[in-house]
PDB file of C-alpha atoms in Angstrom:
ATOM      1  CA  MET A1238      90.089  45.896 147.750  1.00 92.00           C
ATOM      2  CA  SER A1239      91.184  48.567 145.096  1.00 97.00           C
ATOM      3  CA  THR A1240      94.673  49.198 143.737  1.00 97.00           C
ATOM      4  CA  SER A1241      94.191  52.093 145.881  1.00 98.00           C
ATOM      5  CA  GLN A1242      93.401  50.396 148.999  1.00 98.00           C
ATOM      6  CA  GLN A1243      96.700  47.504 148.317  1.00 98.00           C
ATOM      7  CA  LEU A1244      98.611  50.122 148.031  1.00 98.00           C
ATOM      8  CA  ASN A1245      97.817  52.137 150.315  1.00 98.00           C
ATOM      9  CA  ALA A1246      98.002  49.076 152.916  1.00 98.00           C
ATOM     10  CA  SER A1247     101.093  48.019 151.506  1.00 98.00           C
ATOM     11  CA  LEU A1248     102.689  51.432 152.527  1.00 98.00           C
ATOM     12  CA  GLN A1249     101.257  51.763 155.350  1.00 98.00           C
ATOM     13  CA  SER A1250     102.964  48.176 156.661  1.00 98.00           C
ATOM     14  CA  ILE A1251     105.868  49.066 155.916  1.00 98.00           C
ATOM     15  CA  LEU A1252     105.927  52.879 157.302  1.00 98.00           C
ATOM     16  CA  SER A1253     103.969  52.085 160.617  1.00 98.00           C
ATOM     17  CA  GLY A1254     102.600  48.691 160.870  1.00 97.00           C
ATOM     18  CA  ASP A1255     103.595  45.008 160.853  1.00 96.00           C
ATOM     19  CA  PRO A1256     105.654  43.892 158.141  1.00 95.00           C
ATOM     20  CA  TRP A1257     106.591  40.265 158.354  1.00 92.00           C
ATOM     21  CA  TYR A1258     110.483  40.660 157.997  1.00 91.00           C
ATOM     22  CA  GLY A1259     111.430  43.081 160.970  1.00 93.00           C
ATOM     23  CA  PRO A1260     110.134  46.196 162.315  1.00 97.00           C
ATOM     24  CA  ASN A1261     108.698  49.332 160.453  1.00 98.00           C
ATOM     25  CA  THR A1262     110.383  52.002 158.422  1.00 98.00           C
ATOM     26  CA  TYR A1263     109.333  54.375 161.310  1.00 98.00           C
ATOM     27  CA  ASP A1264     110.168  52.127 164.287  1.00 98.00           C
ATOM     28  CA  ILE A1265     113.825  52.151 162.978  1.00 98.00           C
ATOM     29  CA  ILE A1266     113.848  55.311 162.494  1.00 98.00           C
ATOM     30  CA  ASP A1267     112.690  56.790 166.010  1.00 97.00           C
ATOM     31  CA  ASN A1268     115.098  54.412 167.690  1.00 96.00           C
ATOM     32  CA  ILE A1269     118.074  56.206 165.828  1.00 97.00           C
ATOM     33  CA  SER A1270     119.881  58.564 167.737  1.00 95.00           C
ATOM     34  CA  PHE A1271     120.897  62.431 166.355  1.00 93.00           C
ATOM     35  CA  ASP A1272     123.743  61.203 167.122  1.00 93.00           C
ATOM     36  CA  ALA A1273     123.962  57.782 165.365  1.00 96.00           C
ATOM     37  CA  ALA A1274     121.938  59.746 161.961  1.00 97.00           C
ATOM     38  CA  TYR A1275     125.176  61.813 161.505  1.00 97.00           C
ATOM     39  CA  GLU A1276     127.579  59.321 162.118  1.00 95.00           C
ATOM     40  CA  THR A1277     129.267  57.704 159.023  1.00 94.00           C
ATOM     41  CA  PRO A1278     130.662  54.444 159.476  1.00 89.00           C
ATOM     42  CA  PRO A1279     134.220  53.254 158.504  1.00 89.00           C
ATOM     43  CA  GLY A1280     133.565  52.413 155.098  1.00 88.00           C
ATOM     44  CA  SER A1281     130.083  53.698 154.351  1.00 89.00           C
ATOM     45  CA  VAL A1282     129.548  56.593 151.506  1.00 93.00           C
ATOM     46  CA  HIS A1283     126.373  57.750 153.188  1.00 96.00           C
ATOM     47  CA  ASN A1284     125.134  58.217 156.981  1.00 97.00           C
ATOM     48  CA  ILE A1285     121.767  57.755 158.350  1.00 98.00           C
ATOM     49  CA  ALA A1286     120.505  61.493 158.123  1.00 98.00           C
ATOM     50  CA  GLY A1287     121.811  61.008 154.596  1.00 98.00           C
ATOM     51  CA  ILE A1288     119.839  58.093 153.763  1.00 98.00           C
ATOM     52  CA  VAL A1289     116.759  59.579 155.418  1.00 98.00           C
ATOM     53  CA  LEU A1290     117.267  62.712 153.046  1.00 98.00           C
ATOM     54  CA  HIS A1291     117.233  60.075 150.139  1.00 98.00           C
ATOM     55  CA  MET A1292     114.089  58.663 150.878  1.00 98.00           C
ATOM     56  CA  LEU A1293     112.380  61.690 151.359  1.00 98.00           C
ATOM     57  CA  GLY A1294     113.445  63.072 148.453  1.00 98.00           C
ATOM     58  CA  TRP A1295     112.237  59.745 146.569  1.00 97.00           C
ATOM     59  CA  THR A1296     108.775  60.369 148.507  1.00 98.00           C
ATOM     60  CA  LEU A1297     108.643  63.952 147.430  1.00 98.00           C
ATOM     61  CA  GLU A1298     109.840  62.687 143.572  1.00 95.00           C
ATOM     62  CA  THR A1299     106.852  60.126 143.967  1.00 96.00           C
ATOM     63  CA  THR A1300     104.144  62.318 144.940  1.00 97.00           C
ATOM     64  CA  ALA A1301     105.258  64.574 142.088  1.00 96.00           C
ATOM     65  CA  ARG A1302     104.755  62.197 139.229  1.00 94.00           C
ATOM     66  CA  MET A1303     101.688  60.988 141.122  1.00 96.00           C
ATOM     67  CA  GLN A1304     100.147  64.851 140.500  1.00 95.00           C
ATOM     68  CA  GLY A1305     101.457  64.539 136.746  1.00 91.00           C
ATOM     69  CA  GLN A1306     104.590  66.518 136.212  1.00 91.00           C
ATOM     70  CA  THR A1307     107.360  64.813 134.387  1.00 87.00           C
ATOM     71  CA  ALA A1308     110.090  62.740 135.761  1.00 87.00           C
ATOM     72  CA  GLY A1309     112.972  63.762 137.495  1.00 86.00           C
ATOM     73  CA  GLU A1310     115.472  63.502 140.078  1.00 89.00           C
ATOM     74  CA  PRO A1311     114.671  65.277 143.792  1.00 93.00           C
ATOM     75  CA  ALA A1312     114.637  68.165 143.752  1.00 90.00           C
ATOM     76  CA  GLY A1313     117.596  68.172 146.209  1.00 92.00           C
ATOM     77  CA  GLY A1314     119.217  66.004 144.302  1.00 92.00           C
ATOM     78  CA  ASP A1315     119.689  61.742 144.250  1.00 94.00           C
ATOM     79  CA  TRP A1316     121.549  61.878 147.506  1.00 96.00           C
ATOM     80  CA  ALA A1317     121.569  65.456 148.954  1.00 95.00           C
ATOM     81  CA  ASP A1318     124.208  66.383 152.037  1.00 94.00           C
ATOM     82  CA  PRO A1319     122.550  66.337 155.346  1.00 95.00           C
ATOM     83  CA  GLY A1320     124.607  68.542 155.975  1.00 93.00           C
ATOM     84  CA  LEU A1321     126.222  69.628 159.517  1.00 94.00           C
ATOM     85  CA  PRO A1322     124.871  67.807 162.659  1.00 94.00           C
ATOM     86  CA  ASP A1323     122.274  69.636 164.246  1.00 93.00           C
ATOM     87  CA  GLU A1324     119.596  68.169 166.190  1.00 95.00           C
ATOM     88  CA  GLN A1325     117.119  70.217 165.477  1.00 96.00           C
ATOM     89  CA  LYS A1326     117.457  69.434 161.351  1.00 96.00           C
ATOM     90  CA  TRP A1327     117.214  65.772 162.349  1.00 97.00           C
ATOM     91  CA  GLN A1328     113.622  65.827 164.118  1.00 97.00           C
ATOM     92  CA  HIS A1329     112.877  68.050 161.086  1.00 98.00           C
ATOM     93  CA  LEU A1330     114.368  65.602 158.905  1.00 98.00           C
ATOM     94  CA  VAL A1331     111.888  62.979 160.105  1.00 98.00           C
ATOM     95  CA  ASN A1332     109.201  64.884 160.458  1.00 98.00           C
ATOM     96  CA  SER A1333     108.908  65.639 156.889  1.00 98.00           C
ATOM     97  CA  PHE A1334     109.745  62.083 155.485  1.00 98.00           C
ATOM     98  CA  LYS A1335     106.924  60.725 157.793  1.00 98.00           C
ATOM     99  CA  LEU A1336     104.748  63.977 156.441  1.00 98.00           C
ATOM    100  CA  ALA A1337     105.874  63.318 152.929  1.00 98.00           C
ATOM    101  CA  ASN A1338     104.724  59.889 153.407  1.00 98.00           C
ATOM    102  CA  LEU A1339     101.266  60.869 154.378  1.00 98.00           C
ATOM    103  CA  THR A1340     100.577  63.321 151.416  1.00 98.00           C
ATOM    104  CA  LEU A1341     101.395  60.558 149.102  1.00 98.00           C
ATOM    105  CA  SER A1342      99.167  57.941 151.168  1.00 98.00           C
ATOM    106  CA  GLY A1343      96.078  60.564 150.837  1.00 98.00           C
ATOM    107  CA  ILE A1344      96.978  60.977 147.054  1.00 98.00           C
ATOM    108  CA  ILE A1345      97.074  56.695 145.957  1.00 98.00           C
ATOM    109  CA  GLU A1346      93.553  57.264 148.309  1.00 97.00           C
ATOM    110  CA  ASP A1347      91.517  59.409 145.570  1.00 97.00           C
ATOM    111  CA  PHE A1348      93.835  57.679 142.471  1.00 98.00           C
ATOM    112  CA  PRO A1349      91.696  56.524 140.017  1.00 97.00           C
ATOM    113  CA  GLU A1350      91.196  53.379 140.102  1.00 97.00           C
ATOM    114  CA  ASP A1351      91.122  53.040 136.064  1.00 97.00           C
ATOM    115  CA  LYS A1352      94.312  55.211 135.553  1.00 96.00           C
ATOM    116  CA  TRP A1353      96.955  52.366 137.885  1.00 97.00           C
ATOM    117  CA  ASN A1354      97.921  50.945 135.290  1.00 95.00           C
ATOM    118  CA  ALA A1355      98.382  53.593 132.717  1.00 93.00           C
ATOM    119  CA  PRO A1356     102.019  54.919 131.520  1.00 89.00           C
ATOM    120  CA  THR A1357     103.585  58.067 133.380  1.00 89.00           C
ATOM    121  CA  ASN A1358     103.736  61.020 131.720  1.00 83.00           C
ATOM    122  CA  ASP A1359     106.847  59.936 130.668  1.00 79.00           C
ATOM    123  CA  LYS A1360     109.454  57.723 128.264  1.00 79.00           C
ATOM    124  CA  ARG A1361     111.140  55.254 130.000  1.00 77.00           C
ATOM    125  CA  ASN A1362     114.248  55.406 131.686  1.00 75.00           C
ATOM    126  CA  ARG A1363     115.254  52.619 133.974  1.00 75.00           C
ATOM    127  CA  LYS A1364     117.980  54.631 135.858  1.00 74.00           C
ATOM    128  CA  LEU A1365     114.821  57.193 136.629  1.00 67.00           C
ATOM    129  CA  GLY A1366     112.394  55.118 136.709  1.00 65.00           C
ATOM    130  CA  THR A1367     110.615  56.361 134.632  1.00 72.00           C
ATOM    131  CA  GLY A1368     107.571  55.474 131.889  1.00 79.00           C
ATOM    132  CA  VAL A1369     106.504  52.872 134.284  1.00 90.00           C
ATOM    133  CA  SER A1370     102.876  52.913 135.372  1.00 94.00           C
ATOM    134  CA  TYR A1371     101.599  53.989 138.330  1.00 96.00           C
ATOM    135  CA  ARG A1372     101.074  51.614 139.978  1.00 97.00           C
ATOM    136  CA  ALA A1373     104.878  50.426 139.266  1.00 95.00           C
ATOM    137  CA  LEU A1374     105.728  53.630 140.231  1.00 96.00           C
ATOM    138  CA  VAL A1375     103.935  53.445 143.840  1.00 98.00           C
ATOM    139  CA  GLU A1376     105.238  49.666 144.519  1.00 98.00           C
ATOM    140  CA  GLY A1377     108.617  50.723 143.287  1.00 96.00           C
ATOM    141  CA  LEU A1378     108.873  53.178 146.191  1.00 98.00           C
ATOM    142  CA  ILE A1379     107.497  50.690 148.629  1.00 98.00           C
ATOM    143  CA  GLN A1380     110.363  48.634 147.588  1.00 98.00           C
ATOM    144  CA  HIS A1381     112.955  51.181 147.980  1.00 98.00           C
ATOM    145  CA  HIS A1382     111.534  52.277 151.195  1.00 98.00           C
ATOM    146  CA  VAL A1383     111.891  48.621 152.714  1.00 98.00           C
ATOM    147  CA  TYR A1384     115.526  48.594 150.636  1.00 98.00           C
ATOM    148  CA  HIS A1385     117.189  52.006 153.042  1.00 98.00           C
ATOM    149  CA  SER A1386     115.377  50.981 156.019  1.00 98.00           C
ATOM    150  CA  GLY A1387     117.585  47.508 156.093  1.00 97.00           C
ATOM    151  CA  GLN A1388     120.151  50.472 155.624  1.00 96.00           C
ATOM    152  CA  LEU A1389     119.095  51.861 158.427  1.00 97.00           C
ATOM    153  CA  ALA A1390     118.292  49.194 160.810  1.00 97.00           C
ATOM    154  CA  LEU A1391     122.343  48.191 159.498  1.00 95.00           C
ATOM    155  CA  LEU A1392     124.323  51.263 159.753  1.00 96.00           C
ATOM    156  CA  ASN A1393     122.098  52.119 163.332  1.00 96.00           C
ATOM    157  CA  ARG A1394     123.330  48.914 164.415  1.00 95.00           C
ATOM    158  CA  ILE A1395     127.202  50.125 163.678  1.00 94.00           C
ATOM    159  CA  VAL A1396     126.974  53.206 165.155  1.00 91.00           C
ATOM    160  CA  GLY A1397     124.422  53.840 167.661  1.00 72.00           C
TER     161      GLY A1397
END
């Protein structure tokens, strides 16, 4: 199995497959009501919509880096404000997150095998996650999705 196939299989497993640790990311998100998405529980810094927006931003940023763009924070910022509750906006956010991951999956599938262990275009910066190999970049996003999916599930239990 090629690196592209391995990474895509890992990404698809956590997004829509049957990961060993519990529900996949899309099942978690699809079971969140609009009302729960914008409620911030006492003591929490972010609501569910804000976390999904954060995940979307880093998916888009990873896609841009895979296409050779210089690294930075996501265009909307690391923790963009999800704004006021809006049911249409919530559905658009969920659909945008799924589309962004589908786009990234296509880029991973077509990525040259001999380039996976090459460093990205940037110097090492731990805060931004730059200066790693393309493989580490995608593995990092997968880990990021798993981490925040757990937060989404917990927050939904609290407010849902």
